[in-house]
Amino acid sequence: NAGVTQTPKFQVLKTGQSMTLQCAQDMNHNSMYWYRQDPGMGLRLIYYSASEGTTDKGEVPNGYNVSRLNKREFSLRLESAAPSQTSVYFCASSRLTYSYNEQFFGPGTRLTVL
Amino acid sequence: AQRVTQPEKLLSVFKGAPVELKCNYSYSGSPELFWYVQYSRQRLQLLLRHISRESIKGFTADLNKGETSFHLKKPFAQEEDSAMYYCALLTGANNLFFGTGTRLTVIP
């Protein structure tokens, strides 16, 4: 099992450009998440999808959109990138049950917006 | 609003010395807390959760509701413990709120 995979690993954009970060998991998990990690800020939740067909805003959703394409895939789109979106982006997934389940993280995408 | 505070950005200890990584939280609901760890060139992964009351890799953490703390402890640090450690609070249906992290360096 590959677990949670993310593409690309690195990306450099110019201000105003758009791009989509891809995430896929092969663990048959219901829930998927997008976080950003900035120096000194820890991980902050951007959007999450509790189950296929649903998405909800997290702590810092402005400037982003998401799509839960199917149970396996959850993409994050930046429509018009800004320098403030320079960060490392992590995707994660977990099972959805009545009790908490461990979140499994991808390797991250390092995005630089010039 | 919820808050998770890890007061130490950096922590260095000698091999064999005790280590304590501090975590304090603020949350109006019933807290569920976790420690996640990221070793060099590896993914972020769960280390332990307070409801399990388990010891993982020699680490333990006790939830102290009176002091709103969930400090991570190990009696004898090893070089392989060097990593970035994050305390996290469960705030909703499987949503985690992370602290800013502590980078632990164990000096040989």
XYZ file of N, CA and C in Angstrom:
666
model
N 0.835 -1.212 0.000
C 0.000 0.000 0.000
C 0.857 1.244 0.000
N 0.507 2.194 -0.884
C 1.254 3.436 -0.916
C 0.802 4.376 0.193
N -0.390 4.160 0.748
C -0.897 5.053 1.787
C -1.487 6.302 1.152
N -1.018 7.459 1.572
C -1.473 8.737 1.039
C -0.385 9.282 0.117
N -0.751 9.546 -1.119
C 0.208 10.094 -2.076
C -0.229 11.495 -2.492
N 0.765 12.331 -2.744
C 0.508 13.710 -3.146
C 1.357 14.054 -4.364
N 0.766 14.787 -5.280
C 1.525 15.322 -6.412
C 1.127 16.769 -6.640
N 2.082 17.629 -7.040
C 3.515 17.346 -7.152
C 4.211 17.419 -5.803
N 5.490 17.127 -5.775
C 6.280 17.272 -4.543
C 6.698 18.725 -4.347
N 7.013 19.394 -5.424
C 7.442 20.797 -5.385
C 6.748 21.554 -6.510
N 6.494 22.821 -6.290
C 5.889 23.651 -7.331
C 6.235 25.107 -7.057
N 6.586 25.806 -8.136
C 6.796 27.246 -8.052
C 5.785 27.909 -8.984
N 5.050 28.858 -8.461
C 4.051 29.585 -9.244
C 4.347 31.076 -9.214
N 3.829 31.766 -10.194
C 3.847 33.228 -10.153
C 2.507 33.704 -9.605
N 2.523 34.856 -8.991
C 1.292 35.429 -8.451
C 0.215 35.476 -9.539
N -0.968 34.981 -9.193
C -2.081 34.997 -10.128
C -2.272 33.695 -10.894
N -1.268 32.855 -10.902
C -1.413 31.573 -11.589
C -2.296 30.641 -10.762
N -2.839 29.635 -11.434
C -3.672 28.658 -10.735
C -3.009 27.287 -10.806
N -3.372 26.436 -9.871
C -2.882 25.064 -9.908
C -3.729 24.198 -8.986
N -3.644 22.904 -9.208
C -4.365 21.938 -8.386
C -3.376 20.970 -7.782
N -3.469 20.801 -6.462
C -2.684 19.794 -5.759
C -3.535 18.526 -5.660
N -2.897 17.419 -6.008
C -3.625 16.156 -6.028
C -3.277 15.319 -4.800
N -4.280 14.593 -4.315
C -4.080 13.693 -3.183
C -4.899 12.434 -3.421
N -4.314 11.287 -3.143
C -5.037 10.026 -3.261
C -4.626 9.111 -2.121
N -5.578 8.280 -1.684
C -5.283 7.299 -0.636
C -5.847 5.949 -1.054
N -5.126 4.906 -0.666
C -5.531 3.555 -1.045
C -5.899 2.719 0.175
N -6.326 3.371 1.255
C -6.654 2.671 2.493
C -8.152 2.550 2.718
N -8.936 2.911 1.719
C -10.389 2.850 1.805
C -10.936 3.733 2.930
N -10.250 4.853 3.182
C -10.687 5.771 4.231
C -11.829 6.640 3.737
N -12.718 6.971 4.659
C -13.833 7.844 4.318
C -13.449 9.317 4.332
N -12.649 9.711 5.310
C -12.371 11.137 5.533
C -11.015 11.536 4.978
N -10.980 12.743 4.410
C -9.726 13.270 3.886
C -9.609 14.746 4.251
N -8.364 15.230 4.326
C -8.085 16.564 4.861
C -6.972 17.223 4.074
N -7.015 18.548 4.024
C -5.900 19.344 3.524
C -5.458 20.311 4.615
N -4.144 20.291 4.888
C -3.528 21.206 5.845
C -2.450 22.021 5.132
N -2.148 23.174 5.724
C -0.949 23.894 5.333
C -0.064 24.066 6.559
N 1.232 24.055 6.319
C 2.199 24.183 7.414
C 3.129 25.334 7.098
N 3.061 26.345 7.920
C 3.933 27.511 7.777
C 4.913 27.543 8.944
N 6.086 28.105 8.731
C 7.079 28.161 9.824
C 6.489 28.823 11.065
N 6.638 28.149 12.201
C 6.162 28.719 13.460
C 4.667 28.687 13.652
N 3.930 28.082 12.724
C 2.457 28.099 12.810
C 1.865 26.715 13.029
N 2.655 25.677 12.912
C 2.059 24.351 13.009
C 1.224 24.037 11.778
N 0.421 23.003 11.861
C -0.459 22.629 10.755
C -1.824 23.256 10.967
N -2.365 23.825 9.909
C -3.705 24.425 9.991
C -4.597 23.796 8.930
N -5.804 23.451 9.337
C -6.739 22.757 8.461
C -7.346 23.731 7.469
N -7.254 23.388 6.181
C -7.809 24.240 5.134
C -9.238 23.805 4.823
N -9.395 22.575 4.406
C -10.686 21.971 4.099
C -10.633 20.504 4.509
N -11.790 19.936 4.719
C -11.867 18.510 4.948
C -13.107 17.942 4.270
N -13.060 16.629 4.108
C -14.174 15.908 3.513
C -14.455 14.713 4.418
N -15.528 14.799 5.166
C -15.827 13.734 6.127
C -16.165 12.430 5.423
N -16.774 12.535 4.277
C -17.111 11.342 3.493
C -17.259 11.755 2.044
N -17.287 10.774 1.179
C -17.415 11.050 -0.252
C -18.666 11.877 -0.494
N -18.505 12.960 -1.265
C -19.645 13.793 -1.581
C -19.834 14.979 -0.673
N -19.034 15.082 0.385
C -19.156 16.227 1.296
C -17.806 16.901 1.467
N -17.828 18.222 1.568
C -16.624 18.982 1.894
C -17.013 20.116 2.837
N -16.085 20.482 3.711
C -16.356 21.558 4.660
C -15.110 22.383 4.872
N -15.339 23.655 5.225
C -14.212 24.549 5.479
C -13.567 24.219 6.814
N -12.248 24.414 6.838
C -11.504 24.300 8.079
C -11.174 25.666 8.623
N -10.002 25.779 9.182
C -9.603 27.015 9.857
C -9.209 28.125 8.871
N -8.572 27.764 7.754
C -8.034 28.761 6.816
C -8.430 28.453 5.376
N -9.717 28.533 5.022
C -10.147 28.125 3.681
C -10.025 29.190 2.589
N -9.816 30.450 2.974
C -9.852 31.520 1.970
C -8.754 31.353 0.927
N -9.149 31.455 -0.343
C -8.206 31.350 -1.447
C -8.068 29.943 -2.000
N -8.839 29.024 -1.440
C -8.746 27.626 -1.853
C -10.131 27.071 -2.195
N -10.123 26.067 -3.068
C -11.306 25.253 -3.305
C -10.884 23.797 -3.304
N -11.822 22.921 -3.014
C -11.516 21.497 -2.990
C -12.555 20.726 -3.774
N -12.146 19.517 -4.171
C -13.057 18.590 -4.838
C -12.786 17.200 -4.310
N -13.839 16.561 -3.829
C -13.708 15.139 -3.475
C -14.187 14.368 -4.684
N -13.222 13.969 -5.495
C -13.522 13.402 -6.798
C -14.182 12.031 -6.664
N -13.759 11.277 -5.715
C -14.304 9.956 -5.412
C -13.788 9.599 -4.025
N -13.966 8.369 -3.597
C -13.539 8.034 -2.243
C -12.025 8.149 -2.106
N -11.286 7.893 -3.155
C -9.831 7.863 -3.083
C -9.171 9.227 -3.190
N -9.803 10.160 -3.912
C -9.082 11.360 -4.312
C -9.711 12.646 -3.766
N -8.843 13.558 -3.346
C -9.285 14.829 -2.766
C -8.294 15.891 -3.232
N -8.739 16.782 -4.096
C -7.825 17.761 -4.675
C -8.038 19.136 -4.065
N -6.971 19.924 -4.083
C -6.985 21.298 -3.549
C -6.593 22.241 -4.673
N -7.411 23.237 -4.926
C -7.142 24.156 -6.042
C -6.916 25.567 -5.528
N -5.874 26.169 -6.093
C -5.600 27.584 -5.880
C -5.962 28.287 -7.185
N -6.995 29.098 -7.169
C -7.465 29.724 -8.411
C -6.560 30.878 -8.848
N -6.079 31.640 -7.904
C -5.218 32.785 -8.204
C -4.197 32.886 -7.071
N -3.053 32.238 -7.286
C -2.088 32.100 -6.197
C -1.536 33.446 -5.732
N -1.308 33.526 -4.437
C -0.730 34.723 -3.825
C 0.496 34.315 -3.013
N 1.452 35.221 -2.838
C 2.646 34.894 -2.044
C 2.321 34.372 -0.649
N 1.198 34.799 -0.078
C 0.815 34.336 1.261
C 0.456 32.854 1.275
N 0.308 32.267 0.094
C -0.003 30.848 0.013
C 1.250 29.983 -0.134
N 2.396 30.605 -0.079
C 3.655 29.860 -0.013
C 3.661 29.072 1.276
N 3.768 27.743 1.160
C 3.638 26.889 2.333
C 3.950 25.451 1.933
N 3.943 24.585 2.917
C 3.969 23.150 2.649
C 2.561 22.631 2.897
N 2.032 21.924 1.927
C 0.656 21.431 1.997
C 0.662 19.924 2.236
N -0.104 19.515 3.225
C -0.227 18.110 3.562
C -1.656 17.646 3.386
N -1.791 16.477 2.803
C -3.067 15.790 2.720
C -3.055 14.665 3.744
N -4.202 14.350 4.298
C -4.307 13.259 5.268
C -5.639 12.544 5.068
N -5.717 11.335 5.598
C -6.968 10.594 5.519
C -7.173 9.793 6.796
N -8.426 9.436 7.072
C -8.727 8.592 8.224
C -10.044 7.866 7.967
N -10.260 6.800 8.724
C -11.566 6.145 8.672
C -12.568 7.023 9.401
N -13.806 6.850 9.094
C -14.846 7.612 9.783
C -15.701 6.636 10.560
N -15.559 6.671 11.872
C -16.403 5.845 12.717
C -16.916 6.721 13.848
N -17.561 6.131 14.799
C -18.086 6.921 15.906
C -16.989 7.375 16.854
N -15.850 6.745 16.793
C -14.734 7.189 17.629
C -13.613 7.656 16.721
N -12.721 8.427 17.298
C -11.646 9.002 16.487
C -10.756 7.913 15.921
N -10.322 8.108 14.685
C -9.331 7.243 14.078
C -8.128 8.039 13.651
N -7.001 7.392 13.673
C -5.722 8.006 13.346
C -5.748 8.625 11.958
N -5.157 9.787 11.842
C -4.986 10.408 10.533
C -3.640 10.007 9.955
N -3.651 9.615 8.685
C -2.440 9.226 7.981
C -2.090 10.327 6.984
N -0.845 10.761 7.020
C -0.426 11.919 6.248
C 0.360 11.540 5.006
N 0.223 12.389 3.994
C 1.047 12.276 2.815
C 2.401 12.936 3.029
N 3.277 12.888 2.034
C 4.634 13.419 2.178
C 4.715 14.936 2.057
N 3.666 15.567 1.573
C 3.655 17.023 1.482
C 4.014 17.532 0.095
N 3.509 18.730 -0.197
C 3.857 19.470 -1.414
C 4.389 20.827 -0.986
N 5.601 21.136 -1.417
C 6.192 22.437 -1.076
C 5.882 23.406 -2.208
N 5.086 24.408 -1.907
C 4.648 25.391 -2.910
C 5.254 26.749 -2.608
N 5.840 27.337 -3.651
C 6.370 28.697 -3.552
C 5.645 29.560 -4.552
N 5.115 30.687 -4.094
C 4.440 31.637 -4.972
C 5.267 32.919 -5.003
N 5.730 33.255 -6.201
C 6.611 34.428 -6.349
C 5.813 35.679 -6.673
N -12.768 29.669 21.761
C -12.011 29.046 20.671
C -10.930 28.131 21.260
N -10.561 27.144 20.486
C -9.562 26.195 20.973
C -8.168 26.774 20.802
N -7.283 26.293 21.633
C -5.880 26.702 21.541
C -5.017 25.559 22.021
N -3.911 25.337 21.323
C -2.898 24.365 21.754
C -1.569 25.101 21.781
N -0.939 25.088 22.927
C 0.304 25.833 23.093
C 1.452 24.887 23.377
N 2.475 24.964 22.573
C 3.729 24.266 22.824
C 4.778 25.355 23.012
N 5.148 25.634 24.247
C 5.953 26.824 24.518
C 7.381 26.759 24.000
N 7.904 25.541 23.812
C 9.286 25.418 23.374
C 9.344 25.107 21.888
N 9.968 26.000 21.114
C 10.160 25.701 19.688
C 11.279 24.676 19.531
N 12.301 24.820 20.348
C 13.480 23.952 20.280
C 13.768 23.403 21.673
N 14.178 22.134 21.720
C 14.548 21.517 22.988
C 15.700 20.567 22.724
N 16.778 20.743 23.473
C 17.931 19.861 23.333
C 18.200 19.182 24.657
N 18.418 17.878 24.606
C 18.779 17.119 25.801
C 19.894 16.155 25.434
N 20.633 15.710 26.447
C 21.675 14.723 26.216
C 21.072 13.326 26.212
N 21.686 12.443 25.460
C 21.278 11.034 25.436
C 21.277 10.485 26.852
N 20.203 9.779 27.189
C 20.075 9.203 28.516
C 19.422 10.111 29.536
N 19.246 11.367 29.205
C 18.608 12.307 30.116
C 17.094 12.232 29.941
N 16.339 12.631 30.976
C 14.882 12.667 30.814
C 14.483 13.815 29.898
N 13.367 13.621 29.226
C 12.866 14.661 28.332
C 11.386 14.876 28.597
N 10.981 16.145 28.561
C 9.572 16.494 28.705
C 9.237 17.563 27.685
N 8.286 17.279 26.823
C 7.810 18.265 25.850
C 6.459 18.751 26.343
N 6.343 20.058 26.489
C 5.158 20.614 27.113
C 4.059 20.903 26.094
N 2.828 20.694 26.549
C 1.653 21.017 25.747
C 0.545 21.464 26.693
N 0.004 22.626 26.440
C -1.167 23.106 27.172
C -2.281 23.389 26.176
N -3.504 23.205 26.617
C -4.624 23.385 25.703
C -5.713 24.218 26.350
N -6.554 24.751 25.483
C -7.753 25.461 25.911
C -8.894 24.989 25.019
N -9.938 24.449 25.641
C -11.042 23.896 24.852
C -12.263 23.806 25.732
N -13.400 24.212 25.211
C -14.620 24.243 26.018
C -15.267 22.870 26.155
N -14.944 21.966 25.234
C -15.559 20.647 25.282
C -14.695 19.656 26.030
N -15.039 18.391 25.892
C -14.260 17.333 26.527
C -13.050 17.037 25.648
N -11.844 17.256 26.157
C -10.673 17.187 25.268
C -10.221 15.761 24.952
N -9.827 15.581 23.696
C -9.091 14.375 23.299
C -7.797 14.866 22.680
N -6.695 14.410 23.225
C -5.386 14.942 22.814
C -4.481 13.868 22.289
N -3.566 14.299 21.419
C -2.670 13.393 20.710
C -1.289 14.019 20.603
N -0.311 13.146 20.449
C 1.019 13.583 20.041
C 1.335 12.958 18.689
N 1.718 13.814 17.731
C 2.188 13.378 16.430
C 3.676 13.690 16.342
N 4.410 12.888 15.555
C 5.847 13.063 15.432
C 6.240 13.006 13.960
N 7.223 13.821 13.619
C 7.772 13.791 12.260
C 9.276 13.638 12.343
N 9.763 12.448 12.015
C 11.204 12.199 11.958
C 11.741 12.753 10.649
N 13.052 12.976 10.619
C 13.675 13.565 9.435
C 13.368 12.733 8.193
N 12.873 13.407 7.165
C 12.571 12.781 5.862
C 11.485 11.717 5.965
N 10.666 11.794 6.996
C 9.529 10.873 7.101
C 8.246 11.678 7.233
N 7.141 10.986 7.096
C 5.847 11.643 7.197
C 5.440 11.864 8.642
N 4.558 12.801 8.815
C 3.957 13.016 10.119
C 3.154 11.770 10.493
N 3.331 11.299 11.730
C 2.643 10.073 12.138
C 2.221 10.184 13.589
N 1.187 9.433 13.915
C 0.684 9.431 15.284
C 1.681 8.747 16.212
N 1.972 9.379 17.338
C 2.827 8.763 18.345
C 1.947 8.130 19.422
N 1.097 8.936 20.045
C 0.186 8.344 21.020
C -1.014 9.264 21.255
N -2.054 8.686 21.840
C -3.282 9.420 22.154
C -3.632 9.196 23.613
N -4.216 10.178 24.241
C -4.375 10.091 25.698
C -5.376 9.014 26.090
N -6.381 8.741 25.256
C -7.394 7.770 25.669
C -6.833 6.354 25.691
N -5.727 6.131 25.005
C -5.156 4.793 24.989
C -4.330 4.516 26.232
N -3.838 5.574 26.850
C -3.020 5.451 28.049
C -1.889 4.432 27.833
N -1.235 4.551 26.700
C -0.201 3.580 26.356
C 1.156 4.269 26.356
N 2.202 3.431 26.337
C 3.559 3.929 26.196
C 4.058 3.489 24.831
N 4.497 4.452 24.040
C 4.999 4.160 22.707
C 6.437 4.636 22.622
N 7.327 3.738 22.251
C 8.767 4.061 22.135
C 9.274 4.673 23.442
N 8.702 4.267 24.557
C 9.138 4.760 25.847
C 8.517 6.082 26.260
N 7.704 6.667 25.379
C 7.045 7.935 25.671
C 5.692 7.693 26.340
N 5.359 8.555 27.270
C 4.037 8.561 27.882
C 3.535 10.005 27.938
N 2.231 10.148 28.032
C 1.640 11.476 28.191
C 0.369 11.325 28.995
N 0.233 12.117 30.004
C -0.956 12.072 30.861
C -1.754 13.357 30.686
N -3.054 13.186 30.503
C -3.922 14.340 30.396
C -4.243 14.850 31.788
N -3.914 16.086 32.046
C -4.204 16.716 33.331
C -5.240 17.810 33.085
N -6.503 17.492 33.346
C -7.568 18.443 33.044
C -7.507 19.675 33.946
N -7.017 19.470 35.179
C -6.932 20.613 36.088
C -5.939 21.655 35.584
N -4.820 21.187 35.079
C -3.798 22.097 34.560
C -3.931 22.285 33.051
N -4.919 21.669 32.442
C -5.115 21.676 30.981
C -3.799 21.416 30.259
N -3.154 20.325 30.638
C -1.869 19.997 30.041
C -1.852 18.556 29.552
N -0.947 18.310 28.616
C -0.762 16.959 28.056
C 0.711 16.846 27.670
N 1.567 16.855 28.674
C 3.009 16.858 28.432
C 3.491 15.471 28.040
N 4.444 15.434 27.129
C 5.030 14.188 26.643
C 6.345 13.944 27.378
N 6.502 12.729 27.899
C 7.679 12.461 28.729
C 8.344 11.154 28.323
N 9.648 11.148 28.523
C 10.423 9.914 28.351
C 11.565 9.957 29.353
N 11.765 8.885 30.112
C 12.779 8.937 31.175
C 14.214 8.978 30.667
N 14.483 8.338 29.533
C 15.855 8.277 29.024
C 15.832 8.525 27.513
N 16.228 9.693 27.102
C 16.172 10.049 25.685
C 17.203 9.283 24.865
N 16.825 8.928 23.642
C 17.706 8.254 22.703
C 17.905 9.140 21.476
N 19.015 8.915 20.780
C 19.306 9.742 19.607
C 18.189 9.653 18.573
N 17.591 8.481 18.454
C 16.530 8.304 17.443
C 15.244 9.029 17.809
N 15.192 9.630 18.986
C 14.022 10.421 19.366
C 14.064 11.832 18.768
N 15.188 12.205 18.215
C 15.295 13.534 17.595
C 14.273 13.645 16.470
N 13.418 14.650 16.574
C 12.312 14.795 15.619
C 11.537 16.055 15.957
N 10.522 16.305 15.145
C 9.582 17.393 15.401
C 8.347 16.774 16.024
N 7.904 17.321 17.147
C 6.762 16.767 17.868
C 5.628 17.797 17.902
N 4.425 17.327 17.572
C 3.249 18.196 17.567
C 2.206 17.646 18.526
N 1.683 18.509 19.361
C 0.541 18.186 20.193
C -0.719 18.584 19.413
N -1.770 17.776 19.486
C -2.968 18.066 18.701
C -4.213 17.786 19.532
N -5.221 18.607 19.286
C -6.497 18.536 20.010
C -7.599 18.203 19.030
N -8.421 17.242 19.369
C -9.563 16.892 18.519
C -10.689 17.865 18.808
N -11.121 18.606 17.781
C -12.103 19.654 18.010
C -13.470 19.337 17.440
N -13.552 18.403 16.579
C -14.838 18.100 15.983
C -14.795 16.700 15.420
N -15.641 16.420 14.486
C -15.657 15.077 13.914
C -14.355 14.791 13.176
N -13.414 14.238 13.897
C -12.129 13.863 13.304
C -11.301 15.040 12.821
N -11.547 16.250 13.348
C -10.722 17.410 12.981
C -9.715 17.678 14.076
N -8.451 17.805 13.683
C -7.376 18.051 14.631
C -6.912 19.500 14.579
N -6.647 20.067 15.758
C -6.067 21.400 15.873
C -4.674 21.213 16.442
N -3.660 21.617 15.661
C -2.281 21.346 16.034
C -1.624 22.515 16.750
N -0.713 22.193 17.654
C 0.188 23.194 18.201
C 1.280 23.510 17.190
N 2.154 24.421 17.556
C 3.176 24.882 16.624
C 4.395 23.977 16.565
N 4.457 22.997 17.449
C 5.521 22.009 17.360
C 6.754 22.342 18.186
N 7.459 21.286 18.592
C 8.739 21.401 19.296
C 9.743 20.514 18.593
N 10.873 21.100 18.228
C 11.932 20.288 17.621
C 12.849 19.787 18.728
N 12.868 18.479 18.894
C 13.702 17.843 19.912
C 15.001 17.359 19.281
N 16.098 17.728 19.883
C 17.405 17.231 19.470
C 18.026 16.505 20.652
N 18.406 15.254 20.424
C 19.075 14.474 21.471
C 20.561 14.436 21.131
N 21.352 14.977 22.025
C 22.782 15.129 21.803
C 23.504 13.862 22.252
N 24.335 13.263 21.364
C 25.005 12.011 21.746
C 25.950 12.193 22.934
